């Protein structure tokens, strides 16, 4: 509220004159106070109305102007007085508007007070109406939008954290990176928005006030805040249900994957309650997601995407993303598996979470479920480093050997391999190539010597050095396998 | 200490400053004093400790419209008549005189009277500055009372106000003056010199002389710092008078009050508006609306070019002036006596400003 607005009131416009201090007309106005004499100590934002006649020569007019300036008060209204030039000059100097009137100052005060109170009354009315309409019940976004649209007589929408409407429709844009109540000027109105916060804005509530409704831009935000609170409760309740559900499903999956005997009656019962099947043939799948993705909240998106491709899969939040499987009554044909993989790949493309997806081979029975899920997780891990396949891998297309070799190309394997071989890299002699050739030749010194074109004794000496430098026993199969893969990874570059 | 012909100018400047814009025009009194001293008669001013403790000291002065004093010159017998009246009433002989008010013409005239009457002169007064009312005298403030008081006007009437409260004496004096020539010589009952320390402001004649000497030594149009040093006071503003207004103040007992008014000037240094509220004296100074000085401190307005104090009667818009503040006599900062001269004693609803 500004002093200019008050001066435009009918009573004020007709009876109040600005005597001096025009430079202060845009001072903010918060309150209008009456005083019997000029010795009052005004507050910030106060328009002081002197209601008892005061002589224009009274020095206390000057003192009051000064106290107004010091306190950040807005203006002084004098009744029926002709202040001295000195007072007018002072009002100009301090930029405190000095007003004079011949009308009743109390009437003017009442008129100004009503104007000041009007936005407050409107705001209070709207708040009460919003409370009454939304009540204590949990309300989904559609109902909140309907209530607000009726109360505000304006378009209202609930937007998700990407600005896409979940309910309702507005044309203005919300600044999604500023999680505070917002006000944006539009061509013919105002867009007001309020974030629905969990840890960060999960939803936005936005209303578009156009035409005459734009004048209520100061009145609406508290109502939006109340409605945002309702949506927050709804989100929290939903979330609680999802979390509880996700936790029990994850636990059940864990129990299944750890199974090494036939499942007991109790476990079978829990599986049946979850609507899963243990019999038949299973094809596992795993979707890995970046750490920032809220997997519990997104599960429904994943299920929807799969269903859209006509894949009826069980999906469980698991590890870095989701683990799932499709169950067939009989052993699926190669064509059916290929078709399933194609549809899974399509679903993966529509998800756009920055996720990677792996698909296992068909396996039968509960123990087969664990196997295909394990294959799918391995494939997903590989897919993460394979942009050329769209971060999608199906174990069937690879064959297990290739899958194993793929390991040597991963980001994690390479540094490990390099570290394992490192002592050989700095030593004289072609030790890495010698090691690779020796293992390729199944530990035949003669064969190795032929491949490398050196003397047999040289190879023997090098193998002894290698064994000594690495501190390994080349007759042990595990160590041979690790070194074989590592030397391949390093020499393949 | 003797007042010589060479001292008159300095003493006149000193008492004019202490008049705080009131106290009456000093010109006539200065002419009388100058003629006396140039004739070789140099009044002896005695510190109150130099007088015998039981010496009778009669406070004298001019009361009423000091402007009328200049228009309607004294016949020469008024003071002798007033002193004689109070002597007869109290049955005590006057050994010495003192001034009722150091500020203005009463700072000079009693010296002339003492010399003419052949009496000693005490270095003290009852005001320490310019004051408008009899009931503000130090003898009134300390509860000693001002009755009996004798008045002798140029037309020959002599009146003794024998008894009554200080307010009654004040009122009676005003009524008498309104019905006579407008001013009168005034004498109070003799005070024993040994009691003056408790009921008067001591050392004011010598103080006024010293002040006047310092200010004259500073020359015409002194710089701000030089002026402040000479005054042992502060310059509140230096600028051109923008507005002077006068109106009749609130009266009492059905009679009109003293004239009130205000003077506003813009400080050349920063454009600040300095407003002085005045009655017979300058009483309150506001700088941009904030009180910065008030009675009992002495507020004086000096003509910027000549340094001559400008009285409340004489100030006009357009004059270049310095507004200065001199510290009040210590007597008035005593919390027991302060209520008599604080702004509220003049109907100005403001606490005293700038007291130590």
Coordinates of N, CA, C and O in Angstrom, one line a residue, chain A residues 115-237:
Chain A
X115 N -9.3 1.0 3.7 CA -8.5 0.6 2.6 C -7.4 -0.3 2.9 O -7.1 -1.3 2.3
X116 N -6.7 0.0 4.0 CA -5.5 -0.8 4.4 C -6.0 -2.2 4.8 O -5.3 -3.1 4.6
X117 N -7.2 -2.3 5.4 CA -7.6 -3.6 5.9 C -8.2 -4.4 4.8 O -8.3 -5.6 5.0
X118 N -8.6 -3.8 3.7 CA -9.3 -4.6 2.7 C -8.5 -5.8 2.2 O -9.1 -6.9 2.1
X119 N -7.2 -5.6 1.8 CA -6.5 -6.8 1.3 C -6.4 -7.9 2.4 O -6.5 -9.1 2.1
X120 N -6.3 -7.4 3.6 CA -6.2 -8.4 4.7 C -7.5 -9.1 4.9 O -7.5 -10.3 5.1
X121 N -8.6 -8.4 4.8 CA -9.9 -9.1 4.9 C -10.1 -10.1 3.8 O -10.5 -11.3 4.0
X122 N -9.8 -9.7 2.5 CA -9.9 -10.6 1.4 C -9.0 -11.8 1.6 O -9.4 -12.9 1.3
X123 N -7.8 -11.6 2.0 CA -6.8 -12.6 2.2 C -7.4 -13.6 3.2 O -7.3 -14.8 3.1
X124 N -7.9 -13.1 4.3 CA -8.4 -13.9 5.4 C -9.6 -14.7 4.9 O -9.7 -15.9 5.2
X125 N -10.5 -14.1 4.2 CA -11.7 -14.8 3.6 C -11.2 -16.0 2.7 O -11.7 -17.1 2.9
X126 N -10.3 -15.7 1.8 CA -9.8 -16.7 0.9 C -9.2 -17.9 1.7 O -9.4 -19.0 1.3
X127 N -8.4 -17.5 2.7 CA -7.7 -18.6 3.4 C -8.7 -19.5 4.1 O -8.6 -20.7 4.1
X128 N -9.7 -18.8 4.7 CA -10.7 -19.6 5.4 C -11.5 -20.5 4.5 O -11.7 -21.7 4.7
X129 N -11.8 -19.9 3.3 CA -12.6 -20.7 2.3 C -11.7 -21.9 1.8 O -12.2 -23.0 1.6
X130 N -10.4 -21.7 1.7 CA -9.5 -22.7 1.2 C -9.5 -23.8 2.2 O -9.6 -25.0 1.9
X131 N -9.3 -23.4 3.5 CA -9.3 -24.4 4.6 C -10.5 -25.3 4.6 O -10.5 -26.5 4.7
X132 N -11.6 -24.5 4.5 CA -12.9 -25.2 4.6 C -13.1 -26.2 3.4 O -13.6 -27.3 3.6
X133 N -12.7 -25.8 2.2 CA -13.0 -26.6 1.1 C -12.0 -27.8 1.0 O -12.4 -28.9 0.6
X134 N -10.8 -27.7 1.5 CA -9.8 -28.8 1.4 C -9.9 -29.7 2.6 O -9.6 -30.9 2.5
X135 N -10.2 -29.1 3.7 CA -10.4 -29.9 4.9 C -9.2 -30.7 5.3 O -8.1 -30.4 5.0
X136 N -9.4 -31.7 6.1 CA -8.4 -32.5 6.7 C -8.1 -33.8 5.8 O -7.1 -34.5 6.1
X137 N -9.0 -34.1 4.9 CA -8.8 -35.3 4.2 C -7.6 -35.2 3.2 O -7.2 -34.2 2.8
X138 N -7.1 -36.4 2.8 CA -6.1 -36.4 1.8 C -6.7 -36.1 0.5 O -7.8 -36.7 0.1
X139 N -6.1 -35.2 -0.3 CA -6.7 -34.9 -1.6 C -5.7 -35.1 -2.7 O -4.6 -34.5 -2.6
X140 N -6.1 -35.8 -3.7 CA -5.1 -35.9 -4.9 C -5.1 -34.6 -5.6 O -6.0 -33.8 -5.5
X141 N -4.1 -34.4 -6.4 CA -3.9 -33.1 -7.2 C -5.2 -32.7 -7.9 O -5.5 -31.5 -7.9
X142 N -5.9 -33.7 -8.5 CA -7.1 -33.3 -9.3 C -8.1 -32.5 -8.5 O -8.6 -31.5 -8.9
X143 N -8.3 -33.0 -7.2 CA -9.3 -32.4 -6.4 C -8.8 -31.0 -5.9 O -9.6 -30.1 -5.8
X144 N -7.5 -30.9 -5.6 CA -7.0 -29.6 -5.1 C -7.1 -28.6 -6.2 O -7.5 -27.4 -6.0
X145 N -6.8 -29.0 -7.4 CA -6.9 -28.1 -8.6 C -8.4 -27.6 -8.8 O -8.7 -26.4 -9.0
X146 N -9.3 -28.6 -8.6 CA -10.7 -28.2 -8.8 C -11.2 -27.2 -7.8 O -11.9 -26.2 -8.1
X147 N -10.8 -27.4 -6.5 CA -11.2 -26.5 -5.4 C -10.6 -25.1 -5.7 O -11.3 -24.1 -5.6
X148 N -9.3 -25.1 -6.0 CA -8.7 -23.8 -6.2 C -9.3 -23.1 -7.4 O -9.4 -21.8 -7.4
X149 N -9.5 -23.8 -8.4 CA -10.0 -23.2 -9.7 C -11.4 -22.5 -9.3 O -11.7 -21.4 -9.8
X150 N -12.2 -23.1 -8.5 CA -13.5 -22.5 -8.1 C -13.3 -21.3 -7.3 O -13.9 -20.3 -7.5
X151 N -12.4 -21.4 -6.3 CA -12.2 -20.3 -5.3 C -11.5 -19.1 -6.0 O -11.8 -17.9 -5.7
X152 N -10.6 -19.3 -6.9 CA -9.8 -18.3 -7.5 C -10.4 -17.8 -8.8 O -9.9 -16.8 -9.3
X153 N -11.4 -18.5 -9.3 CA -12.0 -18.2 -10.6 C -10.9 -18.0 -11.6 O -10.9 -17.1 -12.5
X154 N -9.8 -18.8 -11.6 CA -8.7 -18.7 -12.5 C -8.1 -20.1 -12.8 O -8.3 -21.0 -12.0
X155 N -7.4 -20.2 -13.9 CA -6.7 -21.5 -14.2 C -5.7 -21.8 -13.1 O -4.9 -21.0 -12.6
X156 N -5.7 -23.1 -12.7 CA -4.8 -23.6 -11.7 C -4.2 -24.9 -12.2 O -4.9 -25.7 -12.9
X157 N -3.0 -25.2 -11.8 CA -2.4 -26.5 -12.2 C -1.5 -27.0 -11.1 O -0.9 -26.2 -10.4
X158 N -1.4 -28.4 -11.1 CA -0.3 -29.0 -10.3 C 0.7 -29.5 -11.3 O 0.4 -30.3 -12.2
X159 N 2.0 -29.1 -11.1 CA 3.0 -29.5 -12.1 C 4.0 -30.4 -11.3 O 4.2 -30.2 -10.1
X160 N 4.6 -31.3 -12.1 CA 5.6 -32.1 -11.4 C 7.0 -31.4 -11.5 O 7.0 -30.2 -11.9
X161 N 8.0 -32.0 -11.0 CA 9.3 -31.3 -10.8 C 9.9 -31.0 -12.2 O 11.0 -30.4 -12.2
X162 N 9.3 -31.5 -13.3 CA 9.9 -31.0 -14.6 C 8.9 -30.0 -15.2 O 9.1 -29.6 -16.4
X163 N 7.9 -29.6 -14.5 CA 7.0 -28.5 -15.0 C 5.9 -29.1 -15.9 O 5.2 -28.3 -16.5
X164 N 5.8 -30.4 -15.9 CA 4.7 -31.0 -16.7 C 3.4 -31.2 -15.8 O 3.5 -31.6 -14.7
X165 N 2.3 -30.7 -16.3 CA 1.1 -30.8 -15.5 C 0.7 -32.2 -15.1 O 0.7 -33.1 -15.9
X166 N 0.4 -32.4 -13.8 CA -0.2 -33.6 -13.4 C -1.7 -33.5 -13.3 O -2.5 -34.4 -13.5
X167 N -2.2 -32.2 -13.1 CA -3.6 -31.9 -13.1 C -3.8 -30.5 -13.5 O -2.9 -29.7 -13.1
X168 N -4.8 -30.1 -14.2 CA -5.1 -28.7 -14.5 C -4.1 -28.3 -15.6 O -3.3 -29.0 -16.2
X169 N -4.2 -27.0 -15.9 CA -3.4 -26.4 -17.0 C -3.2 -25.0 -16.8 O -4.1 -24.2 -16.4
X170 N -1.9 -24.5 -16.9 CA -1.6 -23.1 -17.0 C -0.7 -22.9 -18.2 O 0.0 -23.8 -18.6
X171 N -0.7 -21.7 -18.7 CA 0.2 -21.4 -19.8 C 1.5 -20.8 -19.4 O 2.5 -20.9 -20.1
X172 N 1.5 -20.1 -18.2 CA 2.8 -19.5 -17.8 C 3.8 -20.5 -17.3 O 3.5 -21.7 -17.1
X173 N 5.0 -20.1 -17.2 CA 6.1 -21.0 -16.8 C 6.6 -20.8 -15.4 O 6.7 -19.6 -15.0
X174 N 6.8 -21.8 -14.7 CA 7.3 -21.7 -13.3 C 8.8 -21.9 -13.4 O 9.3 -22.7 -14.2
X175 N 9.5 -21.1 -12.6 CA 11.0 -21.2 -12.6 C 11.3 -22.3 -11.6 O 11.4 -22.2 -10.4
X176 N 11.6 -23.5 -12.3 CA 11.7 -24.7 -11.5 C 12.9 -24.8 -10.6 O 13.0 -25.5 -9.6
X177 N 13.9 -23.9 -10.9 CA 15.2 -24.0 -10.2 C 15.1 -23.0 -9.0 O 16.1 -22.9 -8.3
X178 N 14.0 -22.4 -8.7 CA 13.9 -21.5 -7.6 C 12.8 -22.0 -6.6 O 11.7 -21.7 -6.8
X179 N 13.2 -22.9 -5.7 CA 12.2 -23.5 -4.8 C 11.6 -22.6 -3.8 O 11.6 -22.8 -2.6
X180 N 11.1 -21.4 -4.2 CA 10.4 -20.5 -3.3 C 9.1 -20.0 -4.0 O 8.9 -20.2 -5.2
X181 N 8.2 -19.5 -3.1 CA 6.9 -19.0 -3.7 C 7.3 -17.9 -4.8 O 8.2 -17.1 -4.6
X182 N 6.6 -18.0 -5.9 CA 7.0 -17.2 -7.1 C 5.9 -16.3 -7.5 O 4.7 -16.6 -7.4
X183 N 6.3 -15.2 -8.2 CA 5.3 -14.3 -8.8 C 5.9 -13.9 -10.1 O 7.0 -13.3 -10.1
X184 N 5.2 -14.2 -11.2 CA 5.7 -13.8 -12.5 C 4.7 -13.0 -13.2 O 3.5 -13.4 -13.3
X185 N 5.2 -11.8 -13.7 CA 4.2 -11.0 -14.5 C 4.0 -11.6 -15.9 O 4.9 -11.9 -16.5
X186 N 2.7 -11.7 -16.2 CA 2.4 -12.1 -17.6 C 1.9 -10.9 -18.4 O 1.8 -9.8 -17.8
X187 N 1.6 -11.2 -19.7 CA 1.2 -10.0 -20.5 C 0.0 -9.4 -19.9 O -0.1 -8.1 -19.8
X188 N -1.0 -10.1 -19.5 CA -2.2 -9.5 -19.0 C -2.6 -10.1 -17.6 O -3.8 -10.3 -17.3
X189 N -1.6 -10.4 -16.8 CA -1.9 -10.9 -15.5 C -0.7 -11.3 -14.8 O 0.4 -10.9 -15.1
X190 N -0.9 -12.2 -13.8 CA 0.2 -12.6 -12.9 C 0.1 -14.1 -12.7 O -0.9 -14.7 -12.6
X191 N 1.3 -14.8 -12.8 CA 1.3 -16.2 -12.5 C 1.9 -16.3 -11.1 O 3.0 -15.9 -10.8
X192 N 1.2 -16.9 -10.1 CA 1.7 -17.1 -8.8 C 1.9 -18.6 -8.6 O 1.1 -19.4 -9.1
X193 N 3.0 -19.0 -8.0 CA 3.3 -20.5 -7.9 C 3.9 -20.7 -6.5 O 4.5 -19.9 -5.9
X194 N 3.6 -21.9 -6.0 CA 4.1 -22.3 -4.7 C 4.7 -23.7 -4.8 O 4.0 -24.6 -5.3
X195 N 5.9 -23.9 -4.3 CA 6.4 -25.3 -4.4 C 5.8 -26.2 -3.3 O 5.5 -25.7 -2.2
X196 N 5.7 -27.5 -3.7 CA 5.3 -28.5 -2.7 C 6.6 -29.2 -2.3 O 7.1 -30.0 -3.2
X197 N 7.1 -29.0 -1.1 CA 8.4 -29.4 -0.8 C 8.4 -30.7 -0.1 O 7.6 -30.9 0.9
X198 N 9.3 -31.7 -0.5 CA 9.6 -32.8 0.4 C 11.0 -32.5 0.8 O 11.3 -31.5 1.5
X199 N 12.1 -33.2 0.3 CA 13.4 -32.7 0.5 C 13.7 -31.5 -0.4 O 14.4 -30.6 -0.1
X200 N 13.2 -31.7 -1.6 CA 13.3 -30.6 -2.6 C 11.9 -30.5 -3.3 O 11.0 -31.3 -3.0
X201 N 11.7 -29.5 -4.1 CA 10.3 -29.3 -4.7 C 9.9 -30.6 -5.4 O 10.6 -31.0 -6.4
X202 N 8.9 -31.2 -5.0 CA 8.4 -32.4 -5.7 C 7.3 -32.1 -6.7 O 7.2 -32.6 -7.7
X203 N 6.5 -31.1 -6.3 CA 5.4 -30.6 -7.2 C 5.4 -29.1 -7.1 O 5.9 -28.5 -6.1
X204 N 4.7 -28.5 -8.0 CA 4.4 -27.0 -8.0 C 2.9 -26.8 -8.1 O 2.3 -27.5 -8.9
X205 N 2.5 -25.8 -7.4 CA 1.1 -25.4 -7.5 C 1.1 -24.0 -8.1 O 1.7 -23.1 -7.6
X206 N 0.4 -23.9 -9.2 CA 0.5 -22.6 -9.9 C -0.9 -22.1 -10.3 O -1.8 -22.9 -10.6
X207 N -1.1 -20.8 -10.2 CA -2.4 -20.2 -10.5 C -2.1 -19.0 -11.4 O -1.2 -18.3 -11.2
X208 N -3.0 -18.9 -12.4 CA -2.8 -17.8 -13.4 C -3.9 -16.8 -13.2 O -5.1 -17.1 -13.4
X209 N -3.5 -15.6 -12.7 CA -4.6 -14.6 -12.4 C -4.6 -13.6 -13.5 O -3.6 -12.9 -13.7
X210 N -5.7 -13.6 -14.2 CA -5.7 -12.7 -15.4 C -6.8 -11.6 -15.2 O -7.7 -11.8 -14.5
X211 N -6.7 -10.5 -16.0 CA -7.6 -9.4 -15.9 C -7.8 -8.9 -14.5 O -6.8 -8.6 -13.8
X212 N -9.0 -8.8 -14.0 CA -9.2 -8.1 -12.7 C -8.7 -9.0 -11.6 O -8.3 -8.5 -10.6
X213 N -8.6 -10.3 -11.9 CA -8.1 -11.2 -10.8 C -6.7 -10.9 -10.5 O -6.2 -11.3 -9.4
X214 N -6.0 -10.3 -11.4 CA -4.5 -10.0 -11.2 C -4.3 -9.1 -10.0 O -3.3 -9.2 -9.4
X215 N -5.3 -8.3 -9.7 CA -5.2 -7.4 -8.6 C -5.1 -8.2 -7.3 O -4.8 -7.6 -6.2
X216 N -5.5 -9.5 -7.3 CA -5.5 -10.3 -6.1 C -4.1 -11.0 -5.9 O -4.0 -11.9 -5.1
X217 N -3.2 -10.6 -6.7 CA -1.9 -11.3 -6.6 C -1.3 -11.3 -5.2 O -0.5 -12.2 -4.9
X218 N -1.6 -10.4 -4.4 CA -1.1 -10.3 -3.0 C -1.9 -11.2 -2.1 O -1.5 -11.5 -1.0
X219 N -3.1 -11.5 -2.5 CA -4.1 -12.1 -1.7 C -4.0 -13.7 -1.8 O -4.2 -14.4 -0.9
X220 N -3.7 -14.1 -3.0 CA -3.7 -15.5 -3.3 C -2.6 -16.4 -2.7 O -2.9 -17.5 -2.3
X221 N -1.4 -15.9 -2.6 CA -0.3 -16.8 -2.2 C -0.5 -17.6 -0.9 O -0.3 -18.8 -0.8
X222 N -1.1 -16.9 0.2 CA -1.3 -17.7 1.4 C -2.3 -18.9 1.1 O -2.1 -20.0 1.7
X223 N -3.3 -18.7 0.2 CA -4.2 -19.8 -0.1 C -3.4 -20.9 -0.8 O -3.7 -22.1 -0.5
X224 N -2.5 -20.5 -1.7 CA -1.7 -21.5 -2.4 C -0.9 -22.3 -1.4 O -0.7 -23.5 -1.5
X225 N -0.4 -21.6 -0.4 CA 0.5 -22.2 0.6 C -0.3 -23.3 1.3 O 0.2 -24.4 1.6
X226 N -1.5 -23.0 1.7 CA -2.4 -24.0 2.4 C -2.6 -25.2 1.5 O -2.5 -26.3 1.9
X227 N -2.9 -24.9 0.2 CA -3.2 -26.0 -0.7 C -1.9 -26.8 -1.0 O -2.0 -28.1 -1.1
X228 N -0.8 -26.2 -1.0 CA 0.5 -26.9 -1.1 C 0.7 -27.8 0.0 O 1.2 -28.9 -0.1
X229 N 0.3 -27.4 1.2 CA 0.4 -28.2 2.4 C -0.5 -29.5 2.3 O -0.1 -30.6 2.6
X230 N -1.7 -29.3 1.7 CA -2.5 -30.5 1.5 C -1.9 -31.4 0.5 O -1.8 -32.7 0.7
X231 N -1.3 -30.9 -0.6 CA -0.6 -31.8 -1.6 C 0.6 -32.4 -0.9 O 0.9 -33.6 -1.2
X232 N 1.3 -31.7 0.0 CA 2.4 -32.3 0.6 C 2.0 -33.5 1.5 O 2.7 -34.5 1.4
X233 N 0.9 -33.3 2.2 CA 0.4 -34.5 3.0 C 0.0 -35.7 2.1 O 0.3 -36.8 2.4
X234 N -0.6 -35.4 0.9 CA -0.9 -36.4 0.0 C 0.3 -37.1 -0.5 O 0.4 -38.4 -0.5
X235 N 1.3 -36.3 -0.8 CA 2.6 -36.9 -1.3 C 3.2 -37.8 -0.2 O 3.7 -38.9 -0.5
X236 N 3.2 -37.3 1.0 CA 3.8 -38.0 2.1 C 3.1 -39.3 2.3 O 3.7 -40.4 2.5
X237 N 1.8 -39.3 2.3 CA 1.0 -40.5 2.6 C 1.3 -41.5 1.5 O 1.5 -42.7 1.7

